[in-house]
Coordinates of C-alpha atoms in Angstrom, one line a residue:
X1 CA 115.9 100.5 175.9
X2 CA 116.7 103.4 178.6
X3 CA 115.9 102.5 182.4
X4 CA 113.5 104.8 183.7
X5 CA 116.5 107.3 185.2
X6 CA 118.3 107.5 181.9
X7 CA 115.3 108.0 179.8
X8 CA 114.0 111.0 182.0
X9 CA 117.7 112.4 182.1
X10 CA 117.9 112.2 178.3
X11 CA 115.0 113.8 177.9
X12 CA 115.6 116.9 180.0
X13 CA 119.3 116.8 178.2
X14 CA 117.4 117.7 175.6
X15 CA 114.6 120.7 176.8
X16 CA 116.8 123.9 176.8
X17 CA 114.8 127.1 178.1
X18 CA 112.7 129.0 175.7
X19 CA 113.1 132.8 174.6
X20 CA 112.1 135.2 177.1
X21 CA 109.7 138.1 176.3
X22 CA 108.8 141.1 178.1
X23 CA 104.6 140.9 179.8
X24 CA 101.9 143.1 181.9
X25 CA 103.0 142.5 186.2
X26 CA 99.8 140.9 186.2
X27 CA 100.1 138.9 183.0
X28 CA 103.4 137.4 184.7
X29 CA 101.4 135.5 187.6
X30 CA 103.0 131.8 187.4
X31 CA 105.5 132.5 184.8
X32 CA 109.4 132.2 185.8
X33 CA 111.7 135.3 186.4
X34 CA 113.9 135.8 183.3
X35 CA 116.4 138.3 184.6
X36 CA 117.4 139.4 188.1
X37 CA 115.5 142.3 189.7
X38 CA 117.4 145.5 191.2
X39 CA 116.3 148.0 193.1
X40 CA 116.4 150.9 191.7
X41 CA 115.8 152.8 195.0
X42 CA 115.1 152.4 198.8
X43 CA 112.6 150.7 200.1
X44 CA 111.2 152.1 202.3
X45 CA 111.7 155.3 200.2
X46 CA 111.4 157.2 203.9
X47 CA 111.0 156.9 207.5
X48 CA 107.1 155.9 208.1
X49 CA 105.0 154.7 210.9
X50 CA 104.0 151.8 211.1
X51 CA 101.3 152.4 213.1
X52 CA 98.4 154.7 213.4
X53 CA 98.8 156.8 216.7
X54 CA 101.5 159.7 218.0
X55 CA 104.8 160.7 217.1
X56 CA 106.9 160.8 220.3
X57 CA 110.4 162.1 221.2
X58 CA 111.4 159.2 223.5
X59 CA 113.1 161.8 225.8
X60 CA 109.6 162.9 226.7
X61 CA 107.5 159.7 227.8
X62 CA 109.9 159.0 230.9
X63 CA 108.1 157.8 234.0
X64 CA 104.9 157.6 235.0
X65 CA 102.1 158.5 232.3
X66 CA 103.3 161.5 230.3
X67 CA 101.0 163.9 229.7
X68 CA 101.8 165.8 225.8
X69 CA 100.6 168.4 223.8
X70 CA 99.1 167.5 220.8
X71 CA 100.9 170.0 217.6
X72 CA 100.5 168.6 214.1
X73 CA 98.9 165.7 212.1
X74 CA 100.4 164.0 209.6
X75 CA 97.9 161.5 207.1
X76 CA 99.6 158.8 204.9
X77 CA 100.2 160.8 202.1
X78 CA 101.5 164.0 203.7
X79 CA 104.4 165.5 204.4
X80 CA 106.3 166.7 207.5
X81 CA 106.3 170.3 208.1
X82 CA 108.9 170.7 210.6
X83 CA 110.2 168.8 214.3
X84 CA 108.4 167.8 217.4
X85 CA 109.1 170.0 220.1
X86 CA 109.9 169.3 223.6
X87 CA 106.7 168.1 225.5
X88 CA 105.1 168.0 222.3
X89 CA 103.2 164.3 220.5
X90 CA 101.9 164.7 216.5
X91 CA 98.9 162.4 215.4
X92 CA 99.9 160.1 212.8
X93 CA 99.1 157.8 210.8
X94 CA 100.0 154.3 209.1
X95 CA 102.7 155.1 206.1
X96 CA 102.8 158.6 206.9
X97 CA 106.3 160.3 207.0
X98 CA 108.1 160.2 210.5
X99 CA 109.0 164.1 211.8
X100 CA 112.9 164.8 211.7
X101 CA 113.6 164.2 215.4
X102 CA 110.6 162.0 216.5
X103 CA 112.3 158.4 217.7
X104 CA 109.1 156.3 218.7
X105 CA 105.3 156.1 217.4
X106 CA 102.9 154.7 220.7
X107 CA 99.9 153.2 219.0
X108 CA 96.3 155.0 219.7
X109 CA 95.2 152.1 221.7
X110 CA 98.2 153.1 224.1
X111 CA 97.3 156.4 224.4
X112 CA 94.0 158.8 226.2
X113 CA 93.5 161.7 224.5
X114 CA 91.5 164.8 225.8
X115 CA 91.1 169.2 225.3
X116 CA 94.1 168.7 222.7
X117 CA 96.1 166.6 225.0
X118 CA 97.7 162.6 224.8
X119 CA 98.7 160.9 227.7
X120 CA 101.0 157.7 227.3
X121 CA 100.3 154.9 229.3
X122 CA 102.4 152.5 228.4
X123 CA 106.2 152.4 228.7
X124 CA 107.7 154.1 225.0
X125 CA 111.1 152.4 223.9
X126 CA 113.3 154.0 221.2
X127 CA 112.4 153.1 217.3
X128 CA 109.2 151.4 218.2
X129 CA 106.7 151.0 215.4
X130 CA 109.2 153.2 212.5
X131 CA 109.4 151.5 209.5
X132 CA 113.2 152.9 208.4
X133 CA 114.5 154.1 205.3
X134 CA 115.7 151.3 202.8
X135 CA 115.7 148.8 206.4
X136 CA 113.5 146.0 203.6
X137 CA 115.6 147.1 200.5
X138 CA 118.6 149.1 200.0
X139 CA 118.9 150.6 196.1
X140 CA 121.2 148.6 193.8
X141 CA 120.1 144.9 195.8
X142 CA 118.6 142.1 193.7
X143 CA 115.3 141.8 195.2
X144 CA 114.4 139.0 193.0
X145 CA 116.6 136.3 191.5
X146 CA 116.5 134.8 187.4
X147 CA 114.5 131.6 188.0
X148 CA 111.9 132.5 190.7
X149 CA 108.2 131.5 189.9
X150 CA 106.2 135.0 190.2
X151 CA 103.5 134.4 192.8
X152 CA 101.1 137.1 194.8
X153 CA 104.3 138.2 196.9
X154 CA 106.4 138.5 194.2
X155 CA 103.7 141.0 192.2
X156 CA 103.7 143.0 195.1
X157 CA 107.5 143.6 195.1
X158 CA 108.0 144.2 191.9
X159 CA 105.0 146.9 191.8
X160 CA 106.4 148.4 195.0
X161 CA 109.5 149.6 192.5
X162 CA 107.8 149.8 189.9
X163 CA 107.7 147.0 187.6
X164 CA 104.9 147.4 185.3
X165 CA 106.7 145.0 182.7
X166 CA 108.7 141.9 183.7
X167 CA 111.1 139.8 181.6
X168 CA 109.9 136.6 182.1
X169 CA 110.9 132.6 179.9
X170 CA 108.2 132.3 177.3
X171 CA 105.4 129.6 177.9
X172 CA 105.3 126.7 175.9
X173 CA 103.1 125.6 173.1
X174 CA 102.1 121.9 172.8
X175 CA 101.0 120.4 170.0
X176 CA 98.6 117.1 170.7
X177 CA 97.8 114.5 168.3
X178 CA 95.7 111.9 168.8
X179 CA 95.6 108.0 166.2
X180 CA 93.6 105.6 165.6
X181 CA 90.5 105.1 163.4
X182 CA 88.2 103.9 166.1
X183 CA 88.5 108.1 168.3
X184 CA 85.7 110.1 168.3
X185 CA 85.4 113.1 169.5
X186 CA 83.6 114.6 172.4
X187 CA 80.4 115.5 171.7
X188 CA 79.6 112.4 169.1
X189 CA 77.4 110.0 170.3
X190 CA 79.5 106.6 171.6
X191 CA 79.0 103.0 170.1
X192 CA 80.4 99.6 170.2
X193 CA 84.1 100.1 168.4
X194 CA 84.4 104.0 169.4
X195 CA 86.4 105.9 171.9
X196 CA 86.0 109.2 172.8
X197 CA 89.2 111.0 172.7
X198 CA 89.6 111.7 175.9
X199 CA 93.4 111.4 175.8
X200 CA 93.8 114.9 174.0
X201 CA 91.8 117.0 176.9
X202 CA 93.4 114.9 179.4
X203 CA 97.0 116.1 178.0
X204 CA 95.4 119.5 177.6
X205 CA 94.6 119.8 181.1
X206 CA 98.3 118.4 182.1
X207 CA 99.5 120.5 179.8
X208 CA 97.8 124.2 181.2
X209 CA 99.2 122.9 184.6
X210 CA 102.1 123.2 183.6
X211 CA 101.3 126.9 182.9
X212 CA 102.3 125.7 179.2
X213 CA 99.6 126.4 176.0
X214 CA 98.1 123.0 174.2
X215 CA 97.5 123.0 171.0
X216 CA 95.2 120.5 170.1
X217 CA 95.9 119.7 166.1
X218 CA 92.9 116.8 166.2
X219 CA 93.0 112.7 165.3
X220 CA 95.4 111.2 162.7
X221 CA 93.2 108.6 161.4
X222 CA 95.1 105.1 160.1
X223 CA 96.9 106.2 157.1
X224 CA 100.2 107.9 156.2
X225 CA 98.8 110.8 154.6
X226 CA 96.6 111.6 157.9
X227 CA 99.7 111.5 160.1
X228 CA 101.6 113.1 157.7
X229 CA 99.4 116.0 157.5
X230 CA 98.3 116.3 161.5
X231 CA 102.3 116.1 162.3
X232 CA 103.5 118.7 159.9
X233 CA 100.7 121.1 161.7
X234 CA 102.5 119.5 165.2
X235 CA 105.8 120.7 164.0
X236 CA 104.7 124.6 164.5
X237 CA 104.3 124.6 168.4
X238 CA 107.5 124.0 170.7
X239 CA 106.5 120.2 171.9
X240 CA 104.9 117.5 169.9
X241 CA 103.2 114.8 171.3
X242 CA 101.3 112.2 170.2
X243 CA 98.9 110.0 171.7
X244 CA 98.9 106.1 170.0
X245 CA 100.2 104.2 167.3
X246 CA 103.6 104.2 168.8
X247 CA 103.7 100.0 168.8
X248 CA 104.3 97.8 166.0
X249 CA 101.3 96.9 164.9
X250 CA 99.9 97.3 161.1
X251 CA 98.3 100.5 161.7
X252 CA 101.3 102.1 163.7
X253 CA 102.4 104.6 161.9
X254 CA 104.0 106.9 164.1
X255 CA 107.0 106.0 164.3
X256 CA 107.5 105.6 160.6
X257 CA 106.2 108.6 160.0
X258 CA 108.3 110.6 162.2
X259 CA 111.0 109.3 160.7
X260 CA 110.1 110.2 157.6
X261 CA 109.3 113.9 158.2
X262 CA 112.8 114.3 159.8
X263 CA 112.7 113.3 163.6
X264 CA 116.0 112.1 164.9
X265 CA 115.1 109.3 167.5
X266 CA 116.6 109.2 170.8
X267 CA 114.8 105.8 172.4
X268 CA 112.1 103.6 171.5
X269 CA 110.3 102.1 174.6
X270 CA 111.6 102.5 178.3
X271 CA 111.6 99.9 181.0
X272 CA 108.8 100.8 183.2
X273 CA 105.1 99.9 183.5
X274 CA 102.7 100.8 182.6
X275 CA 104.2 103.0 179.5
X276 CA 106.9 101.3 178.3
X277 CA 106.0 101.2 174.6
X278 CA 107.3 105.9 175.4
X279 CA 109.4 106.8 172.6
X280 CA 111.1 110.3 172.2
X281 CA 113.2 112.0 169.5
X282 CA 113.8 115.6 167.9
X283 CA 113.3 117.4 165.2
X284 CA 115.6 121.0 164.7
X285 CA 115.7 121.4 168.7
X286 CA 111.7 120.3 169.0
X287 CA 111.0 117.5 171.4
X288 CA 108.8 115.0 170.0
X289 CA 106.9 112.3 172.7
X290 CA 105.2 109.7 171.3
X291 CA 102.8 108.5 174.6
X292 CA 100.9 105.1 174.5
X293 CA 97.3 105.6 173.7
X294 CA 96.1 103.9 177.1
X295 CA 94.8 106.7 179.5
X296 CA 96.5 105.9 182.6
X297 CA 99.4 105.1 180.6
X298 CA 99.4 108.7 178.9
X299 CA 98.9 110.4 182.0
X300 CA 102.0 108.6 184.1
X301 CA 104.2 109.4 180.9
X302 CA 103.5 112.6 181.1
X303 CA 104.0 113.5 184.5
X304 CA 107.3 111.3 184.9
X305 CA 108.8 112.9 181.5
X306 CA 107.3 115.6 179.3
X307 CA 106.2 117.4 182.8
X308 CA 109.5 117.9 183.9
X309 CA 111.0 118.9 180.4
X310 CA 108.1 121.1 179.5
X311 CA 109.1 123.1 182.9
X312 CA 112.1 123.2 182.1
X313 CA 111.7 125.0 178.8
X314 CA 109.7 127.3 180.4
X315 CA 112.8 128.2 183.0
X316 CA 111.7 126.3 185.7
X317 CA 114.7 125.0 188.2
X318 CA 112.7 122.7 190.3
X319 CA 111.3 120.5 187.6
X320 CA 110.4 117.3 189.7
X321 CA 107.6 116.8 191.8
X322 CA 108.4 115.9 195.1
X323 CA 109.1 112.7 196.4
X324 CA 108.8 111.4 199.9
X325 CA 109.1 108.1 201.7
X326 CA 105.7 106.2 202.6
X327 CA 104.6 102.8 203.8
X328 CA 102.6 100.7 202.1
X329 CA 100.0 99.7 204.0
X330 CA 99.7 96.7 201.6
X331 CA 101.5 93.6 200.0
X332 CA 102.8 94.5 195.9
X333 CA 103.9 91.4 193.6
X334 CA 105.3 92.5 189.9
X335 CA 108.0 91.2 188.0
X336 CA 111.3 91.6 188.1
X337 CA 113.0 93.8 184.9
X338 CA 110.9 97.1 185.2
X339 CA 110.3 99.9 187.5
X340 CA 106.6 99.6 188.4
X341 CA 104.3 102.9 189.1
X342 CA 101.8 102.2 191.8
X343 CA 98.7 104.1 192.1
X344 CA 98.2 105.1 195.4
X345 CA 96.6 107.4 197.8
X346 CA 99.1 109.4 200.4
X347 CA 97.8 109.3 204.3
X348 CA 99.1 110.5 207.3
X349 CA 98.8 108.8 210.7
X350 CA 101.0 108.9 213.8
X351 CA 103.3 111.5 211.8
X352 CA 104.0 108.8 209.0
X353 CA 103.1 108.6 205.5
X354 CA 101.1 105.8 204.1
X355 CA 100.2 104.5 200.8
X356 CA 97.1 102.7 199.8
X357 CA 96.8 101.5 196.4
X358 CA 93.7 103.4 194.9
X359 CA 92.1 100.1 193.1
X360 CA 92.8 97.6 190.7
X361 CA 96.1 98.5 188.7
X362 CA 94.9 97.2 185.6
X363 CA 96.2 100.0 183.4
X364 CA 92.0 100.0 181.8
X365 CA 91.4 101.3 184.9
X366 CA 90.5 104.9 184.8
X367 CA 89.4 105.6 187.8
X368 CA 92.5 105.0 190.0
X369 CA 94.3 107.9 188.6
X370 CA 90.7 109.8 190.0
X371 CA 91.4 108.1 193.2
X372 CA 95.4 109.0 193.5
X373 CA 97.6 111.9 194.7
X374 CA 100.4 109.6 194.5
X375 CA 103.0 107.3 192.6
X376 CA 104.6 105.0 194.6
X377 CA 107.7 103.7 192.6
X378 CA 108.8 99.9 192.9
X379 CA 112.1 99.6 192.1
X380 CA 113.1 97.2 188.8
X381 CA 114.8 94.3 190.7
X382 CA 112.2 93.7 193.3
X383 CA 109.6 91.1 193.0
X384 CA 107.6 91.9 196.2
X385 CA 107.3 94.7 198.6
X386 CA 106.1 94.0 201.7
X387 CA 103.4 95.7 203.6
X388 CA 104.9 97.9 206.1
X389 CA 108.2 98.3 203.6
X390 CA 109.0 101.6 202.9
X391 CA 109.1 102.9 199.5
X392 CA 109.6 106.4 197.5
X393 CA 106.5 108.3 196.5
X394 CA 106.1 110.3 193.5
X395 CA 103.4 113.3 194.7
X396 CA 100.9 114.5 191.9
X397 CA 98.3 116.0 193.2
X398 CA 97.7 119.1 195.4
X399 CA 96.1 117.6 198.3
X400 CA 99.0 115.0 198.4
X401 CA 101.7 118.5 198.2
X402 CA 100.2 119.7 201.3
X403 CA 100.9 116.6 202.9
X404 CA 104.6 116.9 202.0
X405 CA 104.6 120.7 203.5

């Protein structure tokens, strides 16, 4: 049985980036850069203000208030038609193209203007408000490096030059399988011995996070020929989980199964808790996770080991949330043996972190993974932390990110 490290190292051993295909700029929002970006030309492509008001020759706004003859006009858009001459100001405006020997742009709210004349008030230094040729990006420069996340900025760049299509690592599909007799699904009325699978949309959700595609393939009821069938279908997609059925008990037939169909299995069972009945294993390159069926149990697998590795795939670098340091703000007793995952909510007070525990631990208790942004991680060889000890901090949740930030 692999400690909690080694299993989650094994694991990503074991995801190896997906293909790469070519989508829309807009279609790549969230996905991870493929290939390094070059410029193929200058940016800016010219001189432009960066302003809307006059081009000045420096040389002419000396002391006092200068007193200049409006000559020319130049929109965003146009083009220049020739120098400024001596004594001489042009109106222009934001983006437009700066005249050959103009040095300086004075903003209109610096300026009077009157009977075709501008006076400068203000005192005019040389290169104010010009946005210079290729002074962001020089042609031939990688703008944008293999492995950056595309987010609103990095659309923007990569229209700027151009980039209608962008190379990016292809998302992942995830097949989910749920087992057990006694699931329903949503929709079908509840009764004593039924349970809604809920397991399947929470993957789903965790999944899509990710940026990944679930595939939900449905229930594999208590038989051989059910898992059979529902893990063959699984096969298809990139990732197979499964949900369940991963103990030893007489209707357990996943890991049989898998076996049977070809999986290779890498560990059965880690030493953490809650989730240490995890088992993982391969099939022809496919990662196969075989979660416990327990929701809060699903949900912590997922985000300490198929999150990472299904980023990973999907060309991710940074494939761990973040961790911090926090104090507990309150006493925790387990037993030696296992790392222990501790629901808790992140605070701030006094420019420290704090963690609360978000309710009873019990691993039937839904809610606290409702009431947590946080994993606080007791290491395997303690017995008790003390409140006021200060422990690492597994961050899930957005609210508890923007703490970190």
């Amino acid at each position: 049985m692999p400690s909690y490290e080694e299993a989650r190292t094994t694991i990503l051993d074991h995801a190896a980036p997906l293909g790469v295909e070519r989508v829309e700029l807009l279609a790549s929002l969230g996905r991870v850069l493929a290939e390094d970006m070059v410029a193929p030309w200058d940016m800016p492509l010219y001189d432009n203000s960066a302003m809307d008001g006059f081009a000045v020759r420096v040389a002419d706004c000396g002391e006092g208030k200068p007193l200049l003859r409006i000559t020319g006009y130049i929109p965003a858009g146009g083009s220049v038609t020739g120098p400024i001459l001596a004594g001489c100001a042009v109106r222009i405006m934001t983006g437009a193209p700066i005249p050959l020997n103009c040095d300086a742009v004075v903003p209109v709210e610096e300026t009077e203007e009157a009977d075709g004349m501008v006076r400068i008030r203000g005192e005019v230094r040389p290169q104010q408000h010009i946005r210079f040729h290729g002074e962001d990006v020089a042609s031939g420069d990688t703008f944008l490096l293999a492995g950056t996340v595309i987010q609103s900025p990095e659309i923007s760049m990569l229209a700027s030059f151009g980039k209608a299509v962008v190379p990016v690592y292809r998302k992942a599909r995830v097949a989910i399988i749920s087992t057990g007799d006694e699931l329903i699904e949503l929709g079908e009325p509840p009764a004593p011995g039924r349970i809604i699978n809920s397991n399947a949309l929470s993957l789903a959700a965790a999944i899509r996070e990710t940026g990944a595609e679930p595939v939900i393939i449905g229930i594999a009821r208590d038989n051989r020929e059910s898992h059979r069938e529902k893990m063959l279908e699984g096969f298809k997609a990139d990732v197979l989980i499964t949900s369940a059925g991963v103990s030893a008990g007489d209707k357990d037939f996943v890991r049989d199964v898998l076996a049977e169909l070809g999986v290779r299995q890498i560990f059965w069972k880690v030493d953490i808790k809650p989730g240490g009945p995890t088992a993982f294993g391969v099939k022809d390159g496919t990662p196969v996770f075989s979660l416990p069926g327990n929701p809060v149990s699903t949900m912590i697998t997922f985000e300490e080991f198929v999150r990472p590795a299904l980023l990973k795939m999907m060309g991710h670098q940074r494939v761990i949330k973040p961790y911090v340091k926090a104090f507990l703000r309150e006493e925790a007793r387990k037993k030696p043996g296992k790392v222990h995952f501790l629901r808790v909510r992140i605070e701030v007070e006094d420019g420290r972190y704090w963690a609360t525990t978000s309710g009873d631990q019990n691993t039937g208790i839904l809610r606290t993974m409702v009431r947590a942004n946080a994993i606080a991680v007791l290491p395997k060889d303690r017995t008790v932390v003390a409140a006021g000890e200060e422990v690492d901090v597994h961050l899930l949740r957005s609210d508890a990110a923007m703490l970190e930030g």
